[in-house]
PDB file of C-alpha atoms in Angstrom:
ATOM      1  CA  GLY A   3     -59.410 -71.921 -79.843  1.00 69.00           C
ATOM      2  CA  ALA A   4     -58.486 -69.957 -76.764  1.00 73.00           C
ATOM      3  CA  VAL A   5     -58.876 -66.136 -76.600  1.00 89.00           C
ATOM      4  CA  VAL A   6     -55.862 -63.696 -75.937  1.00 94.00           C
ATOM      5  CA  SER A   7     -56.835 -60.417 -75.521  1.00 95.00           C
ATOM      6  CA  GLN A   8     -54.306 -57.573 -76.036  1.00 96.00           C
ATOM      7  CA  HIS A   9     -54.804 -53.717 -74.683  1.00 97.00           C
ATOM      8  CA  PRO A  10     -55.311 -51.171 -76.209  1.00 97.00           C
ATOM      9  CA  SER A  11     -55.331 -51.954 -79.722  1.00 97.00           C
ATOM     10  CA  ARG A  12     -53.884 -48.739 -80.273  1.00 97.00           C
ATOM     11  CA  VAL A  13     -52.037 -45.958 -78.640  1.00 98.00           C
ATOM     12  CA  ILE A  14     -50.423 -42.657 -79.740  1.00 98.00           C
ATOM     13  CA  CYS A  15     -48.176 -41.157 -77.171  1.00 96.00           C
ATOM     14  CA  LYS A  16     -45.459 -38.548 -77.133  1.00 97.00           C
ATOM     15  CA  SER A  17     -41.898 -38.753 -77.355  1.00 98.00           C
ATOM     16  CA  GLY A  18     -40.300 -39.633 -74.046  1.00 97.00           C
ATOM     17  CA  THR A  19     -43.777 -41.090 -72.494  1.00 98.00           C
ATOM     18  CA  SER A  20     -43.751 -44.899 -71.450  1.00 98.00           C
ATOM     19  CA  VAL A  21     -46.533 -46.988 -72.742  1.00 98.00           C
ATOM     20  CA  LYS A  22     -47.917 -50.178 -70.994  1.00 98.00           C
ATOM     21  CA  ILE A  23     -49.505 -52.834 -73.266  1.00 98.00           C
ATOM     22  CA  GLU A  24     -51.623 -55.669 -71.432  1.00 97.00           C
ATOM     23  CA  CYS A  25     -51.563 -59.212 -72.758  1.00 95.00           C
ATOM     24  CA  ARG A  26     -54.575 -61.459 -70.883  1.00 94.00           C
ATOM     25  CA  SER A  27     -55.269 -65.239 -71.678  1.00 92.00           C
ATOM     26  CA  LEU A  28     -58.768 -65.265 -71.017  1.00 90.00           C
ATOM     27  CA  ASP A  29     -59.768 -68.798 -70.846  1.00 85.00           C
ATOM     28  CA  PHE A  30     -56.460 -70.841 -70.065  1.00 82.00           C
ATOM     29  CA  GLN A  31     -53.430 -70.672 -68.098  1.00 85.00           C
ATOM     30  CA  ALA A  32     -50.226 -69.519 -69.875  1.00 86.00           C
ATOM     31  CA  THR A  33     -47.268 -70.900 -68.287  1.00 86.00           C
ATOM     32  CA  THR A  34     -45.051 -68.851 -71.377  1.00 89.00           C
ATOM     33  CA  MET A  35     -45.943 -65.860 -73.103  1.00 92.00           C
ATOM     34  CA  PHE A  36     -43.936 -63.959 -76.155  1.00 93.00           C
ATOM     35  CA  TRP A  37     -43.926 -60.408 -77.489  1.00 96.00           C
ATOM     36  CA  TYR A  38     -43.397 -59.436 -80.890  1.00 97.00           C
ATOM     37  CA  ARG A  39     -42.971 -56.394 -82.942  1.00 97.00           C
ATOM     38  CA  GLN A  40     -43.683 -56.275 -86.631  1.00 97.00           C
ATOM     39  CA  PHE A  41     -42.579 -53.383 -89.208  1.00 96.00           C
ATOM     40  CA  PRO A  42     -44.531 -52.948 -92.161  1.00 93.00           C
ATOM     41  CA  LYS A  43     -44.633 -55.706 -94.877  1.00 91.00           C
ATOM     42  CA  GLN A  44     -42.016 -57.442 -92.633  1.00 94.00           C
ATOM     43  CA  SER A  45     -42.492 -60.755 -90.485  1.00 95.00           C
ATOM     44  CA  LEU A  46     -42.724 -60.793 -86.715  1.00 96.00           C
ATOM     45  CA  MET A  47     -39.631 -60.556 -84.849  1.00 96.00           C
ATOM     46  CA  LEU A  48     -39.364 -62.068 -81.638  1.00 95.00           C
ATOM     47  CA  MET A  49     -38.503 -59.843 -78.758  1.00 96.00           C
ATOM     48  CA  ALA A  50     -38.692 -61.592 -75.684  1.00 94.00           C
ATOM     49  CA  THR A  51     -40.212 -65.085 -73.932  1.00 91.00           C
ATOM     50  CA  SER A  52     -41.510 -64.577 -70.674  1.00 89.00           C
ATOM     51  CA  ASN A  53     -42.585 -67.675 -68.473  1.00 86.00           C
ATOM     52  CA  GLU A  54     -44.671 -67.084 -65.451  1.00 83.00           C
ATOM     53  CA  GLY A  55     -42.904 -65.954 -62.247  1.00 81.00           C
ATOM     54  CA  SER A  56     -39.388 -65.836 -64.022  1.00 84.00           C
ATOM     55  CA  LYS A  57     -37.739 -62.927 -65.701  1.00 87.00           C
ATOM     56  CA  ALA A  58     -38.192 -62.569 -69.442  1.00 92.00           C
ATOM     57  CA  THR A  59     -35.427 -63.600 -71.714  1.00 93.00           C
ATOM     58  CA  TYR A  60     -34.771 -61.052 -74.728  1.00 95.00           C
ATOM     59  CA  GLU A  61     -33.559 -61.707 -77.718  1.00 94.00           C
ATOM     60  CA  GLN A  62     -30.214 -60.448 -78.952  1.00 95.00           C
ATOM     61  CA  GLY A  63     -30.549 -56.598 -79.620  1.00 95.00           C
ATOM     62  CA  VAL A  64     -33.516 -55.882 -77.700  1.00 96.00           C
ATOM     63  CA  GLU A  65     -32.926 -53.684 -74.789  1.00 95.00           C
ATOM     64  CA  LYS A  66     -34.146 -55.015 -71.597  1.00 94.00           C
ATOM     65  CA  ASP A  67     -34.244 -51.681 -69.749  1.00 95.00           C
ATOM     66  CA  LYS A  68     -36.574 -50.313 -72.872  1.00 96.00           C
ATOM     67  CA  PHE A  69     -38.754 -52.901 -72.910  1.00 97.00           C
ATOM     68  CA  LEU A  70     -40.051 -54.187 -69.551  1.00 96.00           C
ATOM     69  CA  ILE A  71     -41.712 -57.296 -69.344  1.00 94.00           C
ATOM     70  CA  ASN A  72     -43.984 -58.586 -66.759  1.00 91.00           C
ATOM     71  CA  HIS A  73     -45.350 -62.086 -66.244  1.00 88.00           C
ATOM     72  CA  ALA A  74     -46.854 -62.054 -62.552  1.00 81.00           C
ATOM     73  CA  SER A  75     -49.669 -64.417 -63.312  1.00 88.00           C
ATOM     74  CA  LEU A  76     -50.391 -67.149 -65.518  1.00 87.00           C
ATOM     75  CA  THR A  77     -52.975 -65.011 -67.333  1.00 90.00           C
ATOM     76  CA  LEU A  78     -51.392 -61.804 -67.576  1.00 92.00           C
ATOM     77  CA  SER A  79     -48.487 -60.287 -69.372  1.00 93.00           C
ATOM     78  CA  THR A  80     -47.128 -56.545 -69.892  1.00 95.00           C
ATOM     79  CA  LEU A  81     -44.796 -55.218 -72.052  1.00 97.00           C
ATOM     80  CA  THR A  82     -44.040 -51.334 -70.912  1.00 97.00           C
ATOM     81  CA  VAL A  83     -42.040 -49.308 -73.539  1.00 98.00           C
ATOM     82  CA  THR A  84     -40.219 -46.619 -71.722  1.00 97.00           C
ATOM     83  CA  SER A  85     -39.037 -43.196 -72.908  1.00 97.00           C
ATOM     84  CA  ALA A  86     -40.742 -44.246 -76.311  1.00 97.00           C
ATOM     85  CA  HIS A  87     -39.176 -42.489 -79.786  1.00 97.00           C
ATOM     86  CA  PRO A  88     -40.301 -42.585 -83.157  1.00 97.00           C
ATOM     87  CA  GLU A  89     -38.345 -45.274 -84.140  1.00 96.00           C
ATOM     88  CA  ASP A  90     -40.412 -47.420 -81.371  1.00 97.00           C
ATOM     89  CA  SER A  91     -43.403 -47.149 -83.411  1.00 97.00           C
ATOM     90  CA  SER A  92     -44.811 -50.523 -84.459  1.00 97.00           C
ATOM     91  CA  PHE A  93     -46.789 -53.119 -84.721  1.00 98.00           C
ATOM     92  CA  TYR A  94     -46.532 -55.327 -81.246  1.00 98.00           C
ATOM     93  CA  ILE A  95     -48.311 -58.518 -80.720  1.00 98.00           C
ATOM     94  CA  CYS A  96     -48.213 -60.893 -77.593  1.00 96.00           C
ATOM     95  CA  SER A  97     -48.482 -64.623 -77.835  1.00 94.00           C
ATOM     96  CA  ALA A  98     -49.797 -67.175 -75.023  1.00 92.00           C
ATOM     97  CA  SER A  99     -49.115 -70.805 -74.571  1.00 88.00           C
ATOM     98  CA  SER A 100     -48.444 -73.555 -72.456  1.00 80.00           C
ATOM     99  CA  GLY A 101     -44.782 -74.199 -73.424  1.00 71.00           C
ATOM    100  CA  LEU A 102     -45.360 -77.345 -75.279  1.00 76.00           C
ATOM    101  CA  SER A 103     -44.455 -78.373 -78.362  1.00 73.00           C
ATOM    102  CA  ASN A 104     -47.448 -80.026 -79.272  1.00 78.00           C
ATOM    103  CA  THR A 105     -50.042 -77.154 -78.418  1.00 83.00           C
ATOM    104  CA  GLU A 106     -50.767 -74.393 -80.287  1.00 88.00           C
ATOM    105  CA  ALA A 107     -49.908 -70.668 -79.386  1.00 90.00           C
ATOM    106  CA  PHE A 108     -52.906 -68.054 -79.251  1.00 93.00           C
ATOM    107  CA  PHE A 109     -51.980 -64.579 -80.263  1.00 96.00           C
ATOM    108  CA  GLY A 110     -53.283 -60.987 -79.394  1.00 96.00           C
ATOM    109  CA  GLN A 111     -55.068 -58.826 -81.792  1.00 96.00           C
ATOM    110  CA  GLY A 112     -52.116 -56.537 -81.544  1.00 97.00           C
ATOM    111  CA  THR A 113     -51.293 -53.226 -80.528  1.00 98.00           C
ATOM    112  CA  ARG A 114     -50.141 -50.324 -82.902  1.00 97.00           C
ATOM    113  CA  LEU A 115     -48.275 -47.735 -81.290  1.00 98.00           C
ATOM    114  CA  THR A 116     -47.582 -44.507 -82.494  1.00 98.00           C
ATOM    115  CA  VAL A 117     -45.010 -42.106 -81.010  1.00 98.00           C
ATOM    116  CA  VAL A 118     -45.169 -38.633 -81.971  1.00 97.00           C
TER     117      VAL A 118
ATOM    118  CA  ASP B  27     -33.696 -72.928 -84.076  1.00 60.00           C
ATOM    119  CA  ALA B  28     -34.426 -75.266 -86.777  1.00 64.00           C
ATOM    120  CA  LYS B  29     -35.126 -73.219 -89.986  1.00 89.00           C
ATOM    121  CA  THR B  30     -37.916 -73.450 -92.172  1.00 95.00           C
ATOM    122  CA  THR B  31     -37.904 -72.190 -96.092  1.00 96.00           C
ATOM    123  CA  GLN B  32     -41.265 -70.990 -97.867  1.00 97.00           C
ATOM    124  CA  PRO B  33     -41.926 -69.373-101.078  1.00 97.00           C
ATOM    125  CA  ASN B  34     -42.440 -65.628-100.809  1.00 97.00           C
ATOM    126  CA  SER B  35     -45.689 -65.942-102.586  1.00 98.00           C
ATOM    127  CA  MET B  36     -48.395 -67.961-103.999  1.00 98.00           C
ATOM    128  CA  GLU B  37     -51.541 -67.294-106.235  1.00 97.00           C
ATOM    129  CA  SER B  38     -54.686 -69.552-106.331  1.00 97.00           C
ATOM    130  CA  ASN B  39     -58.283 -68.957-107.615  1.00 96.00           C
ATOM    131  CA  GLU B  40     -61.222 -68.901-105.717  1.00 97.00           C
ATOM    132  CA  GLU B  41     -63.022 -72.404-104.718  1.00 96.00           C
ATOM    133  CA  GLU B  42     -59.973 -74.193-105.759  1.00 97.00           C
ATOM    134  CA  PRO B  43     -57.332 -76.315-103.466  1.00 97.00           C
ATOM    135  CA  VAL B  44     -54.129 -74.637-102.487  1.00 98.00           C
ATOM    136  CA  HIS B  45     -50.905 -76.461-101.433  1.00 98.00           C
ATOM    137  CA  LEU B  46     -48.403 -74.572 -99.592  1.00 98.00           C
ATOM    138  CA  PRO B  47     -45.102 -75.980 -99.239  1.00 98.00           C
ATOM    139  CA  CYS B  48     -42.477 -75.982 -96.720  1.00 97.00           C
ATOM    140  CA  ASN B  49     -39.002 -77.110 -96.482  1.00 97.00           C
ATOM    141  CA  HIS B  50     -37.462 -77.887 -92.909  1.00 95.00           C
ATOM    142  CA  SER B  51     -34.557 -80.379 -93.645  1.00 94.00           C
ATOM    143  CA  THR B  52     -32.566 -79.548 -90.528  1.00 92.00           C
ATOM    144  CA  ILE B  53     -35.738 -80.402 -88.083  1.00 93.00           C
ATOM    145  CA  SER B  54     -35.159 -82.418 -85.389  1.00 90.00           C
ATOM    146  CA  GLY B  55     -37.020 -85.710 -84.097  1.00 88.00           C
ATOM    147  CA  THR B  56     -38.964 -84.036 -81.281  1.00 88.00           C
ATOM    148  CA  ASP B  57     -39.882 -80.691 -83.358  1.00 92.00           C
ATOM    149  CA  TYR B  58     -43.680 -80.206 -84.201  1.00 93.00           C
ATOM    150  CA  ILE B  59     -44.592 -78.234 -87.519  1.00 95.00           C
ATOM    151  CA  HIS B  60     -46.768 -75.795 -86.758  1.00 95.00           C
ATOM    152  CA  TRP B  61     -48.477 -73.422 -89.063  1.00 97.00           C
ATOM    153  CA  TYR B  62     -50.329 -70.286 -88.619  1.00 97.00           C
ATOM    154  CA  ARG B  63     -51.400 -67.591 -90.897  1.00 98.00           C
ATOM    155  CA  GLN B  64     -51.930 -63.503 -90.394  1.00 97.00           C
ATOM    156  CA  LEU B  65     -54.421 -61.600 -92.114  1.00 95.00           C
ATOM    157  CA  PRO B  66     -53.525 -57.754 -92.011  1.00 90.00           C
ATOM    158  CA  SER B  67     -53.232 -55.523 -89.110  1.00 91.00           C
ATOM    159  CA  GLN B  68     -54.012 -58.543 -86.944  1.00 94.00           C
ATOM    160  CA  GLY B  69     -52.281 -61.239 -84.502  1.00 96.00           C
ATOM    161  CA  PRO B  70     -51.421 -64.369 -86.254  1.00 97.00           C
ATOM    162  CA  GLU B  71     -54.264 -67.167 -86.131  1.00 96.00           C
ATOM    163  CA  TYR B  72     -53.395 -71.175 -85.381  1.00 95.00           C
ATOM    164  CA  VAL B  73     -53.990 -72.943 -88.567  1.00 97.00           C
ATOM    165  CA  ILE B  74     -52.527 -76.563 -87.765  1.00 97.00           C
ATOM    166  CA  HIS B  75     -49.903 -78.830 -86.268  1.00 95.00           C
ATOM    167  CA  GLY B  76     -48.421 -82.100 -86.567  1.00 95.00           C
ATOM    168  CA  LEU B  77     -45.762 -84.285 -85.651  1.00 95.00           C
ATOM    169  CA  THR B  78     -45.120 -87.464 -88.230  1.00 95.00           C
ATOM    170  CA  SER B  79     -48.621 -88.490 -89.208  1.00 94.00           C
ATOM    171  CA  ASN B  80     -50.856 -86.022 -91.690  1.00 96.00           C
ATOM    172  CA  VAL B  81     -53.463 -83.862 -89.763  1.00 97.00           C
ATOM    173  CA  ASN B  82     -56.868 -82.822 -90.601  1.00 97.00           C
ATOM    174  CA  ASN B  83     -58.807 -79.660 -89.176  1.00 95.00           C
ATOM    175  CA  ARG B  84     -61.879 -77.957 -90.278  1.00 93.00           C
ATOM    176  CA  MET B  85     -59.234 -75.091 -91.526  1.00 93.00           C
ATOM    177  CA  ALA B  86     -57.038 -77.113 -93.314  1.00 97.00           C
ATOM    178  CA  SER B  87     -55.084 -80.115 -93.918  1.00 98.00           C
ATOM    179  CA  LEU B  88     -51.201 -81.193 -93.066  1.00 98.00           C
ATOM    180  CA  ALA B  89     -49.270 -83.505 -94.868  1.00 98.00           C
ATOM    181  CA  ILE B  90     -45.862 -84.297 -93.655  1.00 98.00           C
ATOM    182  CA  ALA B  91     -43.386 -86.283 -95.488  1.00 97.00           C
ATOM    183  CA  GLU B  92     -42.009 -89.599 -94.416  1.00 96.00           C
ATOM    184  CA  ASP B  93     -38.630 -88.244 -93.816  1.00 96.00           C
ATOM    185  CA  ARG B  94     -40.295 -85.112 -92.241  1.00 96.00           C
ATOM    186  CA  LYS B  95     -38.021 -82.715 -93.801  1.00 96.00           C
ATOM    187  CA  SER B  96     -40.913 -81.152 -95.969  1.00 97.00           C
ATOM    188  CA  SER B  97     -44.463 -80.279 -95.129  1.00 97.00           C
ATOM    189  CA  THR B  98     -47.262 -78.995 -97.255  1.00 98.00           C
ATOM    190  CA  LEU B  99     -50.361 -77.309 -95.854  1.00 98.00           C
ATOM    191  CA  ILE B 100     -53.757 -77.896 -97.966  1.00 98.00           C
ATOM    192  CA  LEU B 101     -56.345 -75.640 -98.441  1.00 98.00           C
ATOM    193  CA  HIS B 102     -59.006 -77.766 -99.800  1.00 96.00           C
ATOM    194  CA  ARG B 103     -61.078 -74.839-101.220  1.00 96.00           C
ATOM    195  CA  ALA B 104     -59.695 -71.316-100.906  1.00 97.00           C
ATOM    196  CA  THR B 105     -61.781 -68.531-100.467  1.00 97.00           C
ATOM    197  CA  LEU B 106     -61.048 -64.819-100.326  1.00 96.00           C
ATOM    198  CA  ARG B 107     -61.119 -64.773 -96.454  1.00 95.00           C
ATOM    199  CA  ASP B 108     -57.863 -67.283 -96.803  1.00 97.00           C
ATOM    200  CA  ALA B 109     -55.861 -64.323 -98.767  1.00 97.00           C
ATOM    201  CA  ALA B 110     -53.165 -64.246 -95.728  1.00 98.00           C
ATOM    202  CA  VAL B 111     -49.508 -64.555 -94.838  1.00 98.00           C
ATOM    203  CA  TYR B 112     -48.933 -68.238 -93.885  1.00 98.00           C
ATOM    204  CA  TYR B 113     -46.001 -69.142 -91.764  1.00 97.00           C
ATOM    205  CA  CYS B 114     -44.364 -72.709 -91.447  1.00 97.00           C
ATOM    206  CA  ILE B 115     -42.586 -72.785 -87.944  1.00 94.00           C
ATOM    207  CA  LEU B 116     -40.849 -75.723 -86.114  1.00 93.00           C
ATOM    208  CA  ARG B 117     -41.330 -75.879 -82.182  1.00 88.00           C
ATOM    209  CA  ALA B 118     -39.394 -77.768 -79.641  1.00 82.00           C
ATOM    210  CA  ASN B 119     -40.692 -77.995 -76.007  1.00 72.00           C
ATOM    211  CA  GLY B 120     -40.150 -75.150 -74.149  1.00 70.00           C
ATOM    212  CA  ASN B 121     -38.782 -73.230 -77.239  1.00 76.00           C
ATOM    213  CA  LYS B 122     -39.539 -70.053 -78.637  1.00 81.00           C
ATOM    214  CA  LEU B 123     -41.976 -69.634 -81.357  1.00 85.00           C
ATOM    215  CA  VAL B 124     -39.808 -67.910 -84.148  1.00 88.00           C
ATOM    216  CA  PHE B 125     -41.356 -66.820 -87.607  1.00 92.00           C
ATOM    217  CA  GLY B 126     -39.586 -66.660 -90.972  1.00 91.00           C
ATOM    218  CA  ALA B 127     -40.794 -64.414 -93.822  1.00 93.00           C
ATOM    219  CA  GLY B 128     -43.787 -66.657 -94.875  1.00 97.00           C
ATOM    220  CA  THR B 129     -45.603 -67.084 -97.735  1.00 98.00           C
ATOM    221  CA  ILE B 130     -48.255 -64.235 -99.021  1.00 98.00           C
ATOM    222  CA  LEU B 131     -51.193 -66.143-100.354  1.00 98.00           C
ATOM    223  CA  ARG B 132     -53.502 -64.155-103.034  1.00 98.00           C
ATOM    224  CA  VAL B 133     -56.820 -65.383-103.644  1.00 97.00           C
ATOM    225  CA  LYS B 134     -58.276 -64.396-107.185  1.00 96.00           C
ATOM    226  CA  SER B 135     -62.036 -64.452-107.657  1.00 92.00           C
TER     227      SER B 135
END
C-alpha cells in the first residue's frame, strides 16, 4: 500500500508555544487528507478534512484558529497546534486519500504531543 | 454519516479463524464498507473494503450480507500480531472517514 509519513513521531513542547506536524504522502497524490486526534483508550476523533488547495473543513467543536491546517500540495499537509496547552496533549494522526469511496485511506504513524 | 455497530471486544485462540461482525442497517446504496485496524500507539492500517460482493485479499476476507445491512471480517488464522482494534466504517464518495468505537480483538496463545 501507499506510504504516508508523519513527522515528528513524538514532540514535547512548553505551554503557550506552537507545534507543527507534517503529513507527507510519499507515493501517491492525496487530494484529501484527514486529521484526527486520539485520547488514551478512545477511538479516533476526526478534527478536520482538507482538500488540496482549499480551506479545511473543521468538525463541530474543533477550533480552526487553534488547529491550523494547510494542504498546499497533493503530497503535503500540515497541522499546527497554536498556543498549546496541556489539554492539547494527545495522539494526532493524519490520513491521505484520493477522496473516492472505493479506494482505501492510508494513515501516518501518528504524533504523540505532550504539552508541559 | 451512516452508523456502524460492532461488539466492544472479542477473543480468539491463535491459529483459529476469527469472524468480526459489523451492523450497518442505515447503509446507502453507494456506501462502501471499509475495515481498518489499529495496533497500540500506531496509526490505523487498511484491511479490506467492498461494496456488494465478498472480497478476499492477503490479510482477510470480507463477507457482505445480501441486503448489505451487515458484514463480517474474517481472519482465517489469527496470530498474536492480529491483536488490535478493528474498525468497520462506511464511506461515500467525497465523504469523511469517521471512526466508531471498534472491536478490540484479543488473541490467546
